[in-house]
Structure formats: C-alpha cells, structure tokens
XYZ file of C-alpha atoms in Angstrom:
506
model
C 21.572 -0.534 15.042
C 18.430 -1.489 17.049
C 15.007 -0.960 15.652
C 13.041 -0.367 18.870
C 9.883 -2.116 19.881
C 8.347 0.391 22.178
C 8.416 0.012 25.957
C 6.623 -2.683 27.827
C 5.393 -4.027 24.413
C 8.798 -5.805 23.632
C 8.005 -8.916 25.575
C 4.604 -9.371 24.027
C 6.098 -8.498 20.656
C 8.480 -11.507 20.926
C 5.848 -13.807 22.179
C 3.434 -12.877 19.336
C 5.999 -13.212 16.624
C 7.363 -16.344 18.020
C 3.980 -18.067 17.889
C 3.240 -16.810 14.447
C 6.621 -17.863 12.999
C 6.815 -21.211 14.568
C 3.169 -22.048 13.583
C 3.927 -20.944 9.962
C 7.196 -23.038 9.745
C 5.544 -26.064 11.383
C 2.766 -25.917 8.685
C 5.274 -25.792 5.943
C 7.335 -28.687 7.301
C 4.265 -30.796 7.844
C 3.030 -30.826 4.182
C 3.610 -28.915 0.898
C 0.005 -28.415 0.557
C -0.062 -26.195 3.537
C 2.424 -23.831 2.210
C -0.005 -21.060 1.655
C -0.777 -20.947 5.272
C 2.541 -19.300 5.930
C 1.285 -16.277 3.929
C -0.132 -13.127 5.510
C -3.309 -14.227 7.266
C -5.354 -12.537 10.003
C -7.097 -15.210 12.185
C -6.894 -17.651 9.293
C -7.824 -15.370 6.337
C -6.690 -12.203 4.608
C -8.861 -9.297 5.676
C -9.347 -8.255 2.185
C -10.940 -11.771 1.436
C -13.586 -11.311 4.228
C -16.961 -9.863 3.419
C -17.245 -6.322 4.900
C -18.673 -6.941 8.330
C -20.141 -3.514 8.947
C -23.187 -2.383 6.940
C -22.535 0.915 5.095
C -25.823 2.252 6.552
C -24.383 2.502 10.048
C -21.910 5.285 8.997
C -23.016 8.804 9.764
C -21.817 11.022 6.834
C -21.834 14.212 9.001
C -19.545 16.290 6.589
C -20.561 19.029 4.375
C -21.271 17.331 1.085
C -19.323 19.994 -0.857
C -16.251 19.817 1.314
C -15.092 16.375 0.465
C -13.794 15.870 4.000
C -14.979 14.174 7.072
C -15.573 10.854 5.611
C -16.294 7.839 7.816
C -13.373 7.413 10.286
C -11.690 10.714 9.278
C -10.188 12.557 12.136
C -10.356 9.568 14.392
C -7.364 7.380 13.840
C -6.352 4.696 16.248
C -4.025 6.617 16.125
C 8.425 2.965 -9.091
C 13.347 6.349 -10.829
C 17.005 5.976 -11.958
C 19.184 6.141 -8.925
C 22.023 8.690 -9.360
C 25.363 6.951 -10.241
C 27.356 6.515 -7.145
C 31.084 5.966 -6.645
C 32.246 2.802 -4.959
C 34.352 -0.324 -5.169
C 34.057 -2.895 -7.807
C 32.257 -6.258 -7.638
C 32.496 -8.413 -4.685
C 31.092 -8.011 -1.012
C 30.974 -4.318 -0.267
C 33.189 -2.857 2.303
C 29.980 -1.122 3.685
C 28.459 -4.421 4.617
C 28.082 -5.244 8.317
C 26.750 -8.633 9.469
C 25.656 -9.060 12.822
C 25.377 -12.691 14.093
C 21.939 -13.900 14.279
C 20.664 -13.672 17.719
C 18.659 -16.276 19.644
C 14.913 -16.419 19.802
C 13.880 -15.886 23.322
C 17.037 -17.175 24.751
C 17.275 -20.335 22.756
C 20.836 -21.174 21.291
C 20.833 -20.521 17.553
C 22.137 -23.051 15.126
C 25.620 -22.115 14.128
C 25.002 -23.237 10.567
C 22.552 -20.333 10.082
C 24.943 -17.743 11.238
C 27.972 -18.897 9.326
C 25.829 -19.634 6.189
C 24.343 -16.155 6.160
C 27.661 -14.541 6.886
C 29.130 -16.227 4.016
C 26.256 -15.969 1.710
C 24.431 -12.676 1.965
C 27.127 -10.190 0.950
C 28.031 -12.342 -2.073
C 24.338 -12.493 -3.083
C 23.959 -8.802 -2.977
C 27.123 -8.420 -5.016
C 25.377 -10.146 -7.851
C 25.959 -7.903 -11.033
C 22.331 -7.979 -11.582
C 21.832 -5.588 -8.681
C 23.986 -2.868 -10.100
C 27.120 -1.413 -8.259
C 26.141 -0.952 -4.625
C 22.811 -1.923 -3.495
C 21.569 -0.964 -0.001
C 20.229 -3.421 2.494
C 18.874 -3.817 5.943
C 17.653 -7.004 7.812
C 15.982 -6.787 11.151
C 14.875 -9.459 13.630
C 11.245 -8.514 14.422
C 11.294 -10.529 17.746
C 14.115 -8.299 19.107
C 14.239 -5.304 16.911
C 17.880 -5.949 16.404
C 19.469 -5.206 13.014
C 21.245 -8.409 11.773
C 22.779 -7.150 8.507
C 23.369 -3.667 7.010
C 24.846 -2.514 3.780
C 24.562 1.107 3.078
C 21.351 1.085 5.092
C 21.106 4.972 5.293
C 21.673 5.594 1.497
C 18.770 7.367 -0.190
C 17.775 5.355 -3.134
C 14.887 5.353 -5.624
C 12.340 2.935 -3.899
C 10.028 2.320 -6.935
C 6.907 0.644 -5.714
C 8.202 -0.199 -2.239
C 7.073 3.402 -1.432
C 3.636 1.933 -1.331
C 4.435 0.560 2.036
C 4.658 4.258 3.148
C 1.623 5.107 1.556
C -0.329 2.158 3.144
C 1.113 2.682 6.612
C 0.559 6.412 6.738
C -3.068 6.076 5.411
C -3.675 3.554 8.324
C -2.014 5.742 10.796
C -4.166 8.665 9.709
C -7.600 7.026 9.455
C -7.545 3.607 10.959
C -8.453 0.335 9.466
C -12.357 0.725 9.169
C -12.219 4.032 7.360
C -13.970 3.950 3.973
C -13.909 6.269 0.895
C -17.390 7.688 -0.017
C -18.776 8.530 -3.291
C -21.987 10.563 -2.919
C -24.851 12.409 -4.544
C -26.377 15.681 -3.296
C -29.322 17.791 -4.579
C -28.649 21.317 -5.571
C -31.832 23.317 -5.891
C -30.091 26.612 -6.446
C -33.059 28.396 -8.123
C -32.196 27.598 -11.648
C -35.523 26.118 -12.402
C -34.390 22.599 -12.766
C -32.940 20.764 -9.743
C -29.351 19.407 -10.223
C -27.982 16.188 -8.751
C -24.250 16.465 -8.199
C -22.170 13.305 -8.137
C -19.439 14.036 -5.719
C -16.057 12.004 -6.267
C -14.402 10.704 -2.945
C -11.098 9.363 -4.247
C -12.504 5.671 -4.722
C -10.594 4.181 -7.573
C -12.242 0.854 -6.741
C -15.714 2.147 -7.722
C -17.187 -0.230 -10.296
C -20.077 0.155 -12.885
C -22.473 -1.881 -10.705
C -21.597 0.406 -7.666
C -22.568 3.409 -9.883
C -25.717 1.596 -11.009
C -26.764 1.039 -7.451
C -25.920 4.684 -6.390
C -28.042 5.901 -9.240
C -31.016 3.682 -8.091
C -30.620 4.884 -4.594
C -30.551 8.484 -5.831
C -33.648 8.040 -7.820
C -35.503 6.723 -4.902
C -34.434 9.575 -2.887
C -35.509 12.100 -5.533
C -38.895 10.279 -5.766
C -39.509 10.843 -1.991
C -38.961 14.377 -2.691
C -41.300 14.340 -5.757
C -38.517 15.417 -8.011
C -38.819 13.769 -11.421
C -36.564 15.831 -13.682
C -32.987 16.952 -13.071
C -29.717 18.147 -14.566
C -26.551 16.235 -13.494
C -23.234 17.705 -12.476
C -20.084 16.120 -11.074
C -17.763 17.378 -8.512
C -13.975 16.555 -8.545
C -13.010 19.450 -6.260
C -11.397 17.087 -3.767
C -8.339 17.306 -5.963
C -8.667 20.934 -6.643
C -5.419 22.591 -7.776
C -3.717 19.278 -8.323
C -1.837 18.082 -11.311
C -4.133 16.404 -13.754
C -1.662 13.602 -14.608
C 1.197 11.888 -12.778
C 4.650 13.182 -13.944
C 5.157 10.051 -16.089
C 2.323 11.446 -18.338
C -0.017 9.232 -20.406
C 0.965 5.736 -19.368
C -0.963 2.426 -19.011
C 0.314 2.142 -15.381
C -1.889 4.948 -14.142
C -4.980 6.834 -14.899
C -5.351 10.766 -14.950
C -5.502 12.016 -11.329
C -9.089 12.493 -10.420
C -11.291 11.874 -7.389
C -14.037 10.248 -9.510
C -13.522 7.175 -11.821
C -14.775 3.735 -12.463
C -12.306 0.749 -12.343
C -9.390 3.096 -12.127
C -10.340 4.391 -15.561
C -9.467 0.942 -17.155
C -10.691 0.559 -20.707
C -10.420 -3.251 -20.660
C -11.602 -6.025 -18.329
C -8.482 -6.127 -16.293
C -8.470 -5.429 -12.687
C -4.623 -5.002 -12.072
C -1.454 -4.317 -14.018
C -1.045 -2.015 -16.912
C -4.077 -1.327 -19.069
C -5.310 1.332 -21.570
C -6.858 4.103 -19.511
C -9.533 6.654 -20.139
C -8.454 10.172 -21.070
C -11.285 11.554 -18.877
C -12.302 9.065 -16.196
C -14.577 11.480 -14.334
C -16.535 12.268 -17.411
C -17.013 8.643 -18.129
C -18.241 7.885 -14.638
C -20.786 10.650 -14.605
C -22.123 9.655 -18.114
C -22.792 6.231 -16.755
C -24.417 7.604 -13.703
C -26.716 9.891 -15.691
C -27.753 7.013 -17.900
C -28.434 4.678 -14.969
C -30.451 7.591 -13.232
C -32.472 7.866 -16.451
C -32.994 4.117 -16.497
C -34.227 4.281 -12.856
C -37.026 6.599 -14.002
C -35.565 10.132 -13.590
C -35.774 12.536 -16.543
C -32.192 13.785 -17.051
C -32.021 17.071 -18.847
C -28.832 18.069 -20.923
C -25.389 16.547 -20.703
C -23.711 16.334 -17.359
C -21.315 19.241 -16.500
C -18.561 19.892 -13.884
C -20.375 21.455 -10.845
C -19.128 21.971 -7.350
C -21.581 20.726 -4.704
C -22.643 23.721 -2.807
C -22.180 23.956 1.047
C -25.451 22.770 2.626
C -26.602 20.766 -0.363
C -29.121 18.062 0.574
C -27.654 14.621 0.760
C -29.314 12.024 -1.444
C -27.314 8.769 -1.545
C -23.808 7.386 -1.012
C -21.619 4.447 -1.808
C -18.769 3.342 0.435
C -15.698 1.569 -0.421
C -14.326 -1.518 1.382
C -12.550 -0.693 4.633
C -9.173 0.859 4.419
C -7.559 -2.331 5.666
C -8.835 -4.197 2.541
C -7.793 -1.191 0.232
C -4.263 -1.417 1.702
C -3.934 -5.122 1.057
C -5.019 -4.498 -2.584
C -2.419 -1.734 -2.980
C 0.367 -4.005 -1.722
C -0.580 -7.328 -3.341
C -1.500 -5.888 -6.806
C 0.810 -2.864 -6.597
C -2.135 -0.745 -7.397
C -0.793 2.731 -8.562
C -4.035 4.430 -8.866
C -5.333 3.479 -5.391
C -2.032 4.337 -3.846
C -2.132 7.874 -5.381
C -5.607 8.216 -4.249
C -4.994 7.276 -0.639
C -1.847 9.592 -0.639
C -4.176 12.450 -1.668
C -6.674 11.461 1.009
C -3.955 11.760 3.643
C -2.861 15.080 2.217
C -6.477 16.537 2.426
C -6.957 15.248 6.058
C -3.626 16.964 7.020
C -4.663 20.261 5.326
C -1.937 19.868 2.599
C -2.694 20.581 -1.045
C -3.404 17.591 -3.222
C -0.512 18.417 -5.501
C 2.373 16.011 -5.642
C 4.295 18.459 -3.467
C 1.448 18.367 -0.945
C 1.304 14.614 -0.981
C 4.976 14.259 -0.303
C 4.747 16.671 2.710
C 1.765 14.829 4.126
C 3.304 11.412 3.795
C 6.653 12.503 5.308
C 4.922 14.116 8.205
C 3.017 10.947 9.033
C 6.009 8.746 8.470
C 7.911 10.760 11.037
C 4.960 10.587 13.374
C 5.351 6.806 13.261
C 8.875 7.200 14.552
C 10.730 6.672 11.307
C 13.932 8.813 10.628
C 13.039 10.905 7.535
C 16.238 12.851 7.279
C 17.354 11.033 4.171
C 13.815 10.494 2.804
C 12.191 12.240 -0.087
C 8.622 11.402 -0.843
C 7.132 12.728 -4.046
C 4.154 10.549 -4.872
C 2.177 7.684 -3.374
C 2.857 5.100 -5.986
C 6.784 5.075 -6.605
C 6.255 5.894 -10.324
C 8.159 9.171 -9.883
C 11.820 8.570 -10.165
C 12.645 11.441 -7.947
C 11.566 9.667 -4.775
C 14.218 8.360 -2.238
C 13.832 6.044 0.567
C 16.406 4.158 2.749
C 16.712 0.617 3.735
C 16.595 1.655 7.248
C 13.251 3.601 6.734
C 11.755 0.485 5.219
C 12.662 -1.993 7.794
C 11.725 0.493 10.411
C 8.350 0.867 9.016
C 7.912 -2.976 8.917
C 9.009 -3.201 12.443
C 6.355 -0.613 13.376
C 3.724 -2.594 11.556
C 4.645 -5.589 13.578
C 4.396 -3.861 16.881
C 1.544 -5.211 18.975
C 0.908 -1.650 20.162
C 0.053 -0.623 16.568
C -2.752 -3.019 15.478
C -3.961 -0.448 12.938
C -0.863 -1.024 10.808
C -1.159 -4.806 10.668
C -2.667 -4.738 7.000
C 0.858 -3.547 5.889
C 2.090 -7.096 6.652
C -1.016 -8.976 5.667
C -1.137 -7.250 2.188
C 2.420 -8.326 1.263
C 2.492 -10.705 -1.840
C 3.689 -14.164 -1.050
C 6.586 -15.532 -3.015
C 5.421 -17.901 -5.685
C 1.788 -17.671 -4.611
C 0.112 -14.157 -4.757
C 0.183 -10.790 -6.340
C 3.407 -9.386 -7.872
C 5.342 -12.270 -6.558
C 3.119 -14.978 -8.072
C 5.637 -15.780 -10.777
C 8.730 -15.029 -8.715
C 10.371 -17.748 -6.603
C 13.696 -18.954 -5.352
C 14.602 -22.244 -3.726
C 13.666 -22.085 -0.112
C 11.596 -18.878 -0.438
C 8.138 -20.120 -1.475
C 5.545 -19.235 1.055
C 8.186 -17.915 3.442
C 9.004 -14.622 1.596
C 6.367 -11.943 1.713
C 7.432 -8.746 0.175
C 6.490 -5.580 -1.778
C 8.293 -5.485 -5.093
C 9.571 -2.337 -6.819
C 10.524 -2.118 -10.504
C 11.462 0.740 -12.769
C 13.898 0.842 -15.665
C 17.378 0.515 -13.867
C 15.710 0.199 -10.415
C 14.686 -3.004 -8.580
C 13.610 -3.284 -4.938
C 12.152 -5.770 -2.526
C 11.150 -5.185 0.963
C 9.099 -7.463 3.347
C 9.361 -10.194 5.870
C 10.635 -13.828 5.818
C 10.194 -16.681 8.381
C 13.518 -18.210 9.186
C 13.888 -21.925 9.829
C 14.443 -21.372 13.552
C 11.108 -19.605 13.945
C 12.146 -15.999 13.772
C 10.554 -13.434 11.606
C 12.924 -11.034 9.823
C 12.151 -7.812 8.063
C 14.298 -6.934 5.109
C 14.884 -4.175 2.603
C 16.941 -4.472 -0.536
C 17.186 -1.402 -2.860
C 19.228 -1.565 -6.114
C 19.797 1.216 -8.590
C 21.767 0.997 -11.844
C 20.565 -2.453 -12.495
C 21.194 -3.772 -15.995
C 17.851 -5.437 -16.506
C 14.836 -6.538 -14.524
C 15.063 -10.354 -14.955
C 18.594 -10.665 -13.498
C 17.786 -8.080 -10.772
C 14.604 -9.837 -9.764
C 16.219 -13.216 -9.667
C 19.192 -11.810 -7.402
C 16.680 -10.137 -5.224
C 14.695 -13.475 -4.802
C 17.750 -15.309 -3.909
C 18.824 -12.949 -1.382
C 15.442 -12.958 0.347
C 15.183 -16.737 0.104
C 18.547 -17.016 1.797
C 17.128 -15.273 4.854
C 14.868 -18.251 5.494
C 17.965 -20.576 5.993
C 16.228 -23.061 3.600
C 17.998 -21.873 0.567
C 21.474 -22.366 2.255
C 21.045 -26.063 2.557
C 19.183 -28.527 4.831
C 19.499 -27.941 8.626
C 22.954 -29.228 9.627
C 24.345 -29.553 6.065
C 26.839 -26.896 6.713
C 27.863 -27.975 10.257
C 31.585 -28.828 10.620
C 32.201 -32.653 11.118
C-alpha cells in the first residue's frame, strides 16, 4: 500500500522530512544531552510552550452572544474498549504480516542490516503474548508515503486514546491553528427590573480561577461604564444543549461531566493532568466563583446564580480567550487530556451543524476525517477521547492521518506531530522507554482494560522518519503490553537492533 503525498508536494515532502530527520539523528549522536532536541519542536520550540503572540483584543467577536457559534477563526479553516475476540492462529509471527523492504531515502542505498533486522524482528516483537492474540500494525515511510510493514492493517480495533489523534486533526482541519475558545459575559436587560449578567460557556476546559477573576473584573468595568451597579447572575451552557450530561463511562476520575462551562476541567485537587476527583456540577462551581469575583470587583450581586440562556442580541460585556488551538491540540496529545478532547470534538460538531450528543460528535469527526482523505469504511468514531469502548479505528487510518499531518501542503495539521509525547521524556511517555527509543519515538498512547495502543513517529538511524500504528486488543495486562509496544516502536529506529553494522554478514 502507498499512503499518498499529494501531487507536486511529494518532492518537497521528502526534502523537508530528510532535513528534519537527519538533523534530529545528528543531534542525538553528538551528545546524550541533546536527546530532547529530537522531540517535536517547531522552529526550536513546541508551540504550546510559546507565549501567545496575538493579543486577545484583536479578535472580533462578531457572533450572536446567545448562539455559541462564530468564535474566532470559526468558519475560516485553512482549510480509551474491549476489542471483540477474534479467531486466528496461535502465537508466533502472524500469517497476516507483510514486510516490505525498507526503501532508500532520496535514492541513497539503504543499509542491508536495517532491512534484515527489521524483517527478522518486527513480526516476532508483535507476537509478544503481552499484545494479545492478533494485534494490528502499519508502518509508513513519511519521506515516500510507502507502507513498509502491515499486519491486519484494515482490522477495526478499539483505539483507546489514540483516537485523540483524530480529534486533534479534525479540529485543526475545521478551525485552523489560531482559533481560540471564548468564554464571555453579556448583559440581559430583559425588563425584569434588575439587569442580569450571563456567563456564557464556550467549551474551554482550560479556563482557570484566575481567568475567571480577570473576566469578572473586566465585566465589572464594563458595567460601571454603563452605570450598572446591581445585577443578578445567570450562566448559559446551551452550547451543549441536548447532549448527554456524562460520558458513557459515568462518574469517573478520568473525565468531568460534559458541560461547556468549567474551571480546570472540574478538578477538585491541584492536578493539571491525569485522573483526579471531579466536581459533580462544574458549571455551577464556575459561575459561583464568577459571581463572588464580580461582587469583589464592586458590583452588587442579587440572589444566587441560575441557569439562563443568553438572549439573541444581548449586549456584550467582556470575554476570555483560550490559548490558540495549536497549543490546545498539543496539550490533548501530550497529556492525553480527555476533557479537552471531548470539548473540541463537540466544538467541531457545532461547527458542522451536528448535535453535540455522542452520536453527533461521531458523525462530525467522521465527516472531517474523510475530508482529510482517510478511508473511514472500517472506522467507527463514538467520542473524542477514546474512553468509549465502542469506538473502532484501523492501523491504516492512523498512519494515513500521520502522513497527512506531515504533508507540507497541510501546515495546519502540524501540531498533531509536535504534540506527540517523547519516549522517556514528556507526557504519557515520560516513564516509558525502550533501548534505542528514547527521544526518537514520539507517539500517542492508548490504554483501557484489555486494550493497548501506540501510534506516532520514529526517526530511523538512516535519517528517515516513519509513522506507525500498533493496536492490540485482548491484552492480559498493561505493563506487559506497554513494554511490548515500546520495544516494537524502538525497533523501528534501528538502534534497538544493535549498533550499525553489528548484524552485517562477515
């Protein structure tokens, strides 16, 4: 199979990735202290680690404040699941496995040791008992688009959190890298005697208590300019109107209730990632803090906050904008942020006119995935986080998506690559490493009971960048499965198979 790099971009594609790959490998070979430089960097640094370059004031919030649509950048894109038991052969290399010899980089003759070592090692590594009975796999050379290895590549399997690659890519495809999520306040003077300030949720799970305090202060100043000193407070979560109030996994430390208004993803501790106790009503908590901060800013707040839809035509008061979407996507992938993934998936559904139910989310993500040129015939998307066991992806879909993200003609997708955790260094791969893989393997993890997955990129010792997807169901335990996946990914670098020339015949 060939994963196409579109048209005239193919030559530029090879040149771009050759330079990136060779530079990364050269840095690793030069000194161990520079290993981190092989990670996902954009012009020397991750985009999520840069200060936002564009002031929020420059965005024109021209949408109807009650509609929850038309946020900055909207409409203007640059344009974890038990797998069903499957019959199959016993242990040992699968009869379904196909290894294509590693092709040359830009015409250079490949080292024979790499080809023979991979041919001998990869099927056996994937036959590890820790990966269950028949894992699926696909490995693609991103310099040529050629598939180098395939084992049940079109088998639909539970992807767990590797589905976040889909969520990230489709959000970027829909909105572009600079799009931001807006939380706003509007003034409802609906003739009740006391004006009402409505806090309108905008799907931003990264909203913090200091952000809310600043929003309240800005709102108080806007009210003072209008000589308004006393208000009631309402909160609008209608952006998710008609949606499920919880993810199908129910009350769970891995995800908060589904609402468009929350602070710190509803976390009740000081954590910023991973499982944590969650608020039962994050929206009510957020508006309570807002009302208290508004009062502290000098506005008299009458009564307790109540749910209230912002009316069409309500006067805008203030807003808070999230970091750019490129940064949000990196956060989703590096930290495996379930809450933000579900928020962005619903954001895409709203933009495409789909309901924000899980069914609508699946339809929207599938539509955009197909629009990216990915075969969705064996794909079933049911949420944005991968926590729902009913979801299905194929290895081919994942490597195809990574190839699209590497396409020079799709710069808006690049955060899908820059956000990938680095083996042994960052995010969900910080504590995971295999000989030869540290700093060269960058991948999204996926973990549910009985399901383990890994999909991302590696830098090979000859300078090529490879995309891979390993999906395993029916795994007996996470520790063995993760170790097996890490070994397989590290093998793709060539380093885990011995020093260069070590396997050459005498």
